[in-house]
PDB file of C-alpha atoms in Angstrom:
ATOM      1  CA  MET A   1      99.004 108.230 121.593  1.00  0.00           C
ATOM      2  CA  ALA A   2      96.924 105.109 122.099  1.00  0.00           C
ATOM      3  CA  SER A   3      99.645 103.555 124.206  1.00  0.00           C
ATOM      4  CA  SER A   4      99.634 106.584 126.520  1.00  0.00           C
ATOM      5  CA  LEU A   5      96.057 105.770 127.489  1.00  0.00           C
ATOM      6  CA  SER A   6      96.561 102.043 128.049  1.00  0.00           C
ATOM      7  CA  PRO A   7      96.208 101.408 131.809  1.00  0.00           C
ATOM      8  CA  THR A   8      99.312  99.992 133.457  1.00  0.00           C
ATOM      9  CA  SER A   9      99.146  96.558 135.073  1.00  0.00           C
ATOM     10  CA  ASP A  10      98.846  96.044 138.827  1.00  0.00           C
ATOM     11  CA  SER A  11     102.475  94.955 139.101  1.00  0.00           C
ATOM     12  CA  ASP A  12     103.789  97.908 137.095  1.00  0.00           C
ATOM     13  CA  PHE A  13     101.584 100.229 139.139  1.00  0.00           C
ATOM     14  CA  GLN A  14     103.054  98.861 142.348  1.00  0.00           C
ATOM     15  CA  ASN A  15     106.600  99.182 140.985  1.00  0.00           C
ATOM     16  CA  PHE A  16     105.999 102.800 139.965  1.00  0.00           C
ATOM     17  CA  ASN A  17     104.587 103.623 143.394  1.00  0.00           C
ATOM     18  CA  GLU A  18     107.538 102.036 145.188  1.00  0.00           C
ATOM     19  CA  GLU A  19     110.093 103.773 142.965  1.00  0.00           C
ATOM     20  CA  HIS A  20     108.600 107.222 143.453  1.00  0.00           C
ATOM     21  CA  GLY A  21     106.981 107.012 146.873  1.00  0.00           C
ATOM     22  CA  VAL A  22     103.474 107.555 145.548  1.00  0.00           C
ATOM     23  CA  ASP A  23     100.686 107.694 148.124  1.00  0.00           C
ATOM     24  CA  LEU A  24      97.197 108.416 146.787  1.00  0.00           C
ATOM     25  CA  THR A  25      95.427 108.068 150.133  1.00  0.00           C
ATOM     26  CA  HIS A  26      94.297 111.693 149.991  1.00  0.00           C
ATOM     27  CA  GLY A  27      94.235 112.035 146.203  1.00  0.00           C
ATOM     28  CA  TYR A  28      97.474 114.042 146.044  1.00  0.00           C
ATOM     29  CA  LEU A  29     100.003 112.874 143.453  1.00  0.00           C
ATOM     30  CA  ASN A  30     103.261 114.640 144.359  1.00  0.00           C
ATOM     31  CA  LEU A  31     106.052 113.833 141.901  1.00  0.00           C
ATOM     32  CA  ARG A  32     107.841 117.166 141.656  1.00  0.00           C
ATOM     33  CA  SER A  33     111.608 117.085 141.078  1.00  0.00           C
ATOM     34  CA  LYS A  34     111.721 113.314 140.468  1.00  0.00           C
ATOM     35  CA  ALA A  35     113.642 113.516 137.159  1.00  0.00           C
ATOM     36  CA  LEU A  36     110.902 111.573 135.378  1.00  0.00           C
ATOM     37  CA  GLY A  37     111.829 112.753 131.882  1.00  0.00           C
ATOM     38  CA  PRO A  38     109.873 111.616 128.794  1.00  0.00           C
ATOM     39  CA  ALA A  39     110.158 107.910 129.673  1.00  0.00           C
ATOM     40  CA  GLY A  40     108.801 108.465 133.178  1.00  0.00           C
ATOM     41  CA  ALA A  41     106.007 110.590 131.738  1.00  0.00           C
ATOM     42  CA  ALA A  42     104.951 107.729 129.470  1.00  0.00           C
ATOM     43  CA  ARG A  43     104.850 105.365 132.481  1.00  0.00           C
ATOM     44  CA  LEU A  44     102.856 107.887 134.486  1.00  0.00           C
ATOM     45  CA  ALA A  45     100.346 108.230 131.660  1.00  0.00           C
ATOM     46  CA  GLY A  46      99.632 104.515 132.018  1.00  0.00           C
ATOM     47  CA  VAL A  47      99.215 104.917 135.778  1.00  0.00           C
ATOM     48  CA  LEU A  48      96.779 107.811 135.326  1.00  0.00           C
ATOM     49  CA  ALA A  49      94.773 105.794 132.800  1.00  0.00           C
ATOM     50  CA  ARG A  50      93.878 103.242 135.489  1.00  0.00           C
ATOM     51  CA  ASP A  51      90.261 103.734 136.516  1.00  0.00           C
ATOM     52  CA  ASP A  52      91.049 103.562 140.251  1.00  0.00           C
ATOM     53  CA  VAL A  53      93.752 106.221 139.925  1.00  0.00           C
ATOM     54  CA  ARG A  54      91.806 108.382 137.486  1.00  0.00           C
ATOM     55  CA  ARG A  55      88.938 108.763 139.912  1.00  0.00           C
ATOM     56  CA  ALA A  56      91.077 109.105 143.050  1.00  0.00           C
ATOM     57  CA  VAL A  57      93.461 111.867 141.971  1.00  0.00           C
ATOM     58  CA  THR A  58      92.513 115.414 142.964  1.00  0.00           C
ATOM     59  CA  SER A  59      95.928 117.131 142.736  1.00  0.00           C
ATOM     60  CA  VAL A  60      98.939 116.516 140.471  1.00  0.00           C
ATOM     61  CA  SER A  61     102.312 118.154 141.135  1.00  0.00           C
ATOM     62  CA  LEU A  62     104.885 117.465 138.399  1.00  0.00           C
ATOM     63  CA  GLY A  63     107.104 120.528 138.504  1.00  0.00           C
ATOM     64  CA  ASP A  64     110.814 120.285 137.615  1.00  0.00           C
ATOM     65  CA  ASN A  65     110.838 116.871 135.934  1.00  0.00           C
ATOM     66  CA  GLY A  66     112.402 117.567 132.534  1.00  0.00           C
ATOM     67  CA  LEU A  67     109.325 116.209 130.782  1.00  0.00           C
ATOM     68  CA  GLY A  68     109.976 118.094 127.557  1.00  0.00           C
ATOM     69  CA  SER A  69     107.465 118.292 124.730  1.00  0.00           C
ATOM     70  CA  GLU A  70     107.589 114.511 124.272  1.00  0.00           C
ATOM     71  CA  GLY A  71     106.678 113.854 127.897  1.00  0.00           C
ATOM     72  CA  VAL A  72     103.829 116.353 127.849  1.00  0.00           C
ATOM     73  CA  GLU A  73     102.471 114.836 124.639  1.00  0.00           C
ATOM     74  CA  SER A  74     102.354 111.471 126.442  1.00  0.00           C
ATOM     75  CA  LEU A  75     100.756 112.874 129.570  1.00  0.00           C
ATOM     76  CA  ALA A  76      98.297 115.453 128.235  1.00  0.00           C
ATOM     77  CA  PRO A  77      95.532 113.034 127.153  1.00  0.00           C
ATOM     78  CA  ALA A  78      95.640 111.194 130.494  1.00  0.00           C
ATOM     79  CA  LEU A  79      95.731 114.418 132.538  1.00  0.00           C
ATOM     80  CA  SER A  80      92.745 115.795 130.665  1.00  0.00           C
ATOM     81  CA  ARG A  81      90.622 112.813 131.740  1.00  0.00           C
ATOM     82  CA  LEU A  82      90.924 113.191 135.518  1.00  0.00           C
ATOM     83  CA  PRO A  83      87.358 114.083 136.540  1.00  0.00           C
ATOM     84  CA  ASN A  84      88.146 115.141 140.120  1.00  0.00           C
ATOM     85  CA  LEU A  85      91.354 117.097 139.457  1.00  0.00           C
ATOM     86  CA  THR A  86      91.429 120.480 141.211  1.00  0.00           C
ATOM     87  CA  SER A  87      95.131 121.398 140.899  1.00  0.00           C
ATOM     88  CA  LEU A  88      97.718 120.731 138.176  1.00  0.00           C
ATOM     89  CA  ALA A  89     101.330 121.936 138.376  1.00  0.00           C
ATOM     90  CA  LEU A  90     103.677 121.458 135.408  1.00  0.00           C
ATOM     91  CA  TRP A  91     106.100 124.297 136.074  1.00  0.00           C
ATOM     92  CA  MET A  92     109.701 124.202 134.787  1.00  0.00           C
ATOM     93  CA  ASN A  93     109.455 121.191 132.480  1.00  0.00           C
ATOM     94  CA  ARG A  94     110.790 122.526 129.154  1.00  0.00           C
ATOM     95  CA  ILE A  95     107.371 121.970 127.592  1.00  0.00           C
ATOM     96  CA  GLY A  96     108.168 124.162 124.597  1.00  0.00           C
ATOM     97  CA  PRO A  97     105.805 125.199 121.764  1.00  0.00           C
ATOM     98  CA  ASN A  98     104.923 121.642 120.695  1.00  0.00           C
ATOM     99  CA  GLY A  99     104.092 120.609 124.236  1.00  0.00           C
ATOM    100  CA  GLY A 100     102.017 123.757 124.643  1.00  0.00           C
ATOM    101  CA  LYS A 101     100.075 122.928 121.496  1.00  0.00           C
ATOM    102  CA  LYS A 102      99.369 119.373 122.628  1.00  0.00           C
ATOM    103  CA  LEU A 103      98.304 120.534 126.072  1.00  0.00           C
ATOM    104  CA  GLY A 104      96.011 123.150 124.537  1.00  0.00           C
ATOM    105  CA  GLU A 105      94.421 120.544 122.268  1.00  0.00           C
ATOM    106  CA  SER A 106      93.864 118.175 125.188  1.00  0.00           C
ATOM    107  CA  LEU A 107      92.347 120.936 127.320  1.00  0.00           C
ATOM    108  CA  GLN A 108      89.816 121.668 124.587  1.00  0.00           C
ATOM    109  CA  GLN A 109      88.582 118.077 124.875  1.00  0.00           C
ATOM    110  CA  SER A 110      89.070 117.792 128.630  1.00  0.00           C
ATOM    111  CA  ARG A 111      86.757 116.740 131.422  1.00  0.00           C
ATOM    112  CA  LEU A 112      88.474 118.962 133.971  1.00  0.00           C
ATOM    113  CA  ASP A 113      85.278 120.481 135.336  1.00  0.00           C
ATOM    114  CA  LYS A 114      86.748 120.879 138.833  1.00  0.00           C
ATOM    115  CA  LEU A 115      90.194 122.296 137.997  1.00  0.00           C
ATOM    116  CA  VAL A 116      90.824 125.394 140.122  1.00  0.00           C
ATOM    117  CA  SER A 117      94.587 125.964 139.731  1.00  0.00           C
ATOM    118  CA  LEU A 118      96.841 125.468 136.680  1.00  0.00           C
ATOM    119  CA  ASP A 119     100.585 126.238 136.875  1.00  0.00           C
ATOM    120  CA  LEU A 120     102.540 126.160 133.600  1.00  0.00           C
ATOM    121  CA  SER A 121     105.191 128.705 134.593  1.00  0.00           C
ATOM    122  CA  ASN A 122     108.773 128.751 133.276  1.00  0.00           C
ATOM    123  CA  ASN A 123     108.221 126.453 130.303  1.00  0.00           C
ATOM    124  CA  GLU A 124     109.185 128.533 127.233  1.00  0.00           C
ATOM    125  CA  ILE A 125     105.894 127.683 125.560  1.00  0.00           C
ATOM    126  CA  GLY A 126     106.296 130.456 123.004  1.00  0.00           C
ATOM    127  CA  LEU A 127     103.743 132.225 120.829  1.00  0.00           C
ATOM    128  CA  GLU A 128     102.274 129.204 119.033  1.00  0.00           C
ATOM    129  CA  GLY A 129     101.978 127.220 122.260  1.00  0.00           C
ATOM    130  CA  GLY A 130     100.362 130.247 123.887  1.00  0.00           C
ATOM    131  CA  LYS A 131      97.771 130.537 121.141  1.00  0.00           C
ATOM    132  CA  ALA A 132      96.862 126.849 121.476  1.00  0.00           C
ATOM    133  CA  LEU A 133      96.557 127.196 125.241  1.00  0.00           C
ATOM    134  CA  GLY A 134      94.313 130.211 124.757  1.00  0.00           C
ATOM    135  CA  GLN A 135      91.888 127.989 122.870  1.00  0.00           C
ATOM    136  CA  GLY A 136      92.021 125.216 125.471  1.00  0.00           C
ATOM    137  CA  ILE A 137      91.851 127.217 128.685  1.00  0.00           C
ATOM    138  CA  GLY A 138      88.370 128.489 127.850  1.00  0.00           C
ATOM    139  CA  SER A 139      86.980 125.038 128.664  1.00  0.00           C
ATOM    140  CA  LEU A 140      88.135 125.168 132.310  1.00  0.00           C
ATOM    141  CA  ARG A 141      84.956 126.591 133.824  1.00  0.00           C
ATOM    142  CA  SER A 142      86.053 126.258 137.473  1.00  0.00           C
ATOM    143  CA  LEU A 143      89.552 127.737 137.032  1.00  0.00           C
ATOM    144  CA  LYS A 144      90.488 130.406 139.569  1.00  0.00           C
ATOM    145  CA  VAL A 145      94.274 130.806 139.232  1.00  0.00           C
ATOM    146  CA  LEU A 146      96.455 130.502 136.125  1.00  0.00           C
ATOM    147  CA  HIS A 147     100.274 130.709 136.253  1.00  0.00           C
ATOM    148  CA  LEU A 148     102.110 131.470 133.016  1.00  0.00           C
ATOM    149  CA  GLU A 149     105.148 133.344 134.326  1.00  0.00           C
ATOM    150  CA  GLY A 150     108.298 133.127 132.220  1.00  0.00           C
ATOM    151  CA  CYS A 151     106.742 131.195 129.324  1.00  0.00           C
ATOM    152  CA  LYS A 152     108.058 133.525 126.573  1.00  0.00           C
ATOM    153  CA  ILE A 153     104.675 133.739 124.909  1.00  0.00           C
ATOM    154  CA  GLY A 154     105.034 137.437 124.067  1.00  0.00           C
ATOM    155  CA  GLU A 155     102.292 140.008 123.710  1.00  0.00           C
ATOM    156  CA  ASP A 156     100.282 138.145 121.057  1.00  0.00           C
ATOM    157  CA  GLY A 157     100.390 134.950 123.108  1.00  0.00           C
ATOM    158  CA  VAL A 158      99.305 136.815 126.231  1.00  0.00           C
ATOM    159  CA  LYS A 159      96.426 138.374 124.295  1.00  0.00           C
ATOM    160  CA  ALA A 160      95.327 134.974 122.975  1.00  0.00           C
ATOM    161  CA  ILE A 161      95.307 133.459 126.459  1.00  0.00           C
ATOM    162  CA  PHE A 162      93.511 136.460 127.894  1.00  0.00           C
ATOM    163  CA  GLN A 163      90.795 136.230 125.241  1.00  0.00           C
ATOM    164  CA  GLY A 164      90.348 132.522 125.944  1.00  0.00           C
ATOM    165  CA  ALA A 165      90.218 132.989 129.699  1.00  0.00           C
ATOM    166  CA  ARG A 166      88.573 136.364 130.297  1.00  0.00           C
ATOM    167  CA  ASN A 167      85.001 135.046 130.492  1.00  0.00           C
ATOM    168  CA  LEU A 168      85.685 132.102 132.794  1.00  0.00           C
ATOM    169  CA  PRO A 169      83.201 132.676 135.610  1.00  0.00           C
ATOM    170  CA  GLN A 170      85.475 131.741 138.528  1.00  0.00           C
ATOM    171  CA  LEU A 171      88.823 133.116 137.297  1.00  0.00           C
ATOM    172  CA  GLU A 172      90.474 135.481 139.777  1.00  0.00           C
ATOM    173  CA  GLU A 173      94.172 135.734 138.819  1.00  0.00           C
ATOM    174  CA  ILE A 174      96.425 135.257 135.786  1.00  0.00           C
ATOM    175  CA  TYR A 175     100.174 135.564 136.332  1.00  0.00           C
ATOM    176  CA  PHE A 176     101.806 136.874 133.155  1.00  0.00           C
ATOM    177  CA  TRP A 177     105.083 138.381 134.339  1.00  0.00           C
ATOM    178  CA  GLY A 178     108.244 137.492 132.412  1.00  0.00           C
ATOM    179  CA  ASN A 179     106.529 137.424 128.992  1.00  0.00           C
ATOM    180  CA  ASN A 180     107.788 140.730 127.549  1.00  0.00           C
ATOM    181  CA  VAL A 181     104.483 142.591 127.677  1.00  0.00           C
ATOM    182  CA  SER A 182     104.697 146.370 127.193  1.00  0.00           C
ATOM    183  CA  ASP A 183     103.006 148.868 129.489  1.00  0.00           C
ATOM    184  CA  PRO A 184     100.433 149.912 126.832  1.00  0.00           C
ATOM    185  CA  VAL A 185      99.351 146.308 126.272  1.00  0.00           C
ATOM    186  CA  ARG A 186      99.166 145.700 130.017  1.00  0.00           C
ATOM    187  CA  ALA A 187      96.881 148.728 130.352  1.00  0.00           C
ATOM    188  CA  GLU A 188      94.779 147.583 127.388  1.00  0.00           C
ATOM    189  CA  LEU A 189      94.191 144.116 128.817  1.00  0.00           C
ATOM    190  CA  ARG A 190      93.488 145.389 132.324  1.00  0.00           C
ATOM    191  CA  ALA A 191      90.871 147.750 130.885  1.00  0.00           C
ATOM    192  CA  GLN A 192      89.165 144.790 129.191  1.00  0.00           C
ATOM    193  CA  ALA A 193      89.309 142.463 132.203  1.00  0.00           C
ATOM    194  CA  PRO A 194      86.245 142.075 134.426  1.00  0.00           C
ATOM    195  CA  ASP A 195      86.508 143.601 137.900  1.00  0.00           C
ATOM    196  CA  SER A 196      86.816 140.117 139.423  1.00  0.00           C
ATOM    197  CA  LEU A 197      89.962 139.263 137.405  1.00  0.00           C
ATOM    198  CA  GLU A 198      93.451 140.472 138.340  1.00  0.00           C
ATOM    199  CA  LEU A 199      96.227 140.373 135.745  1.00  0.00           C
ATOM    200  CA  ILE A 200      99.709 140.209 137.274  1.00  0.00           C
ATOM    201  CA  PHE A 201     102.541 141.343 134.984  1.00  0.00           C
TER     202      PHE A 201
END
């Protein structure tokens, strides 16, 4: 992973920006549906490791890029070191269980003190990925909205994430629909949730 955190050169940075139309004037990195794949994710990790980019970025949108577990493993360490990040969207990227584990590990060590919204929906993270995310999400003290729709984490994965997230002081909504959670478990978790937290199944 060391290479993932090596900052890209000025020329490579300029090439990446021109290829993908990147404009960081307002801190918003919008690369959704760009077909980045694992190779593009590795390049982006180098871009995000640049000190000027790391401090400038406040929002990252990477939905629908076919990143796969390999791409997320490249990106997770760099994403977790963005000190001003408020929104991160990784929906529909085939992250899978291994990618979920790596993301969970990176979140545990993250500096994402300002992250308000995290969207990991439709990624087939599975039970093991869900458990790892449950351990990592507890470090996101400013999180308000968490999307995990259609991640196939099952009831045990949902419980693990709920336990990791339930005491976050700012959390308002967790979207869990599409994870095969029975009505009794839904009722159980809702009974345990603080009044300020809505669970959407």
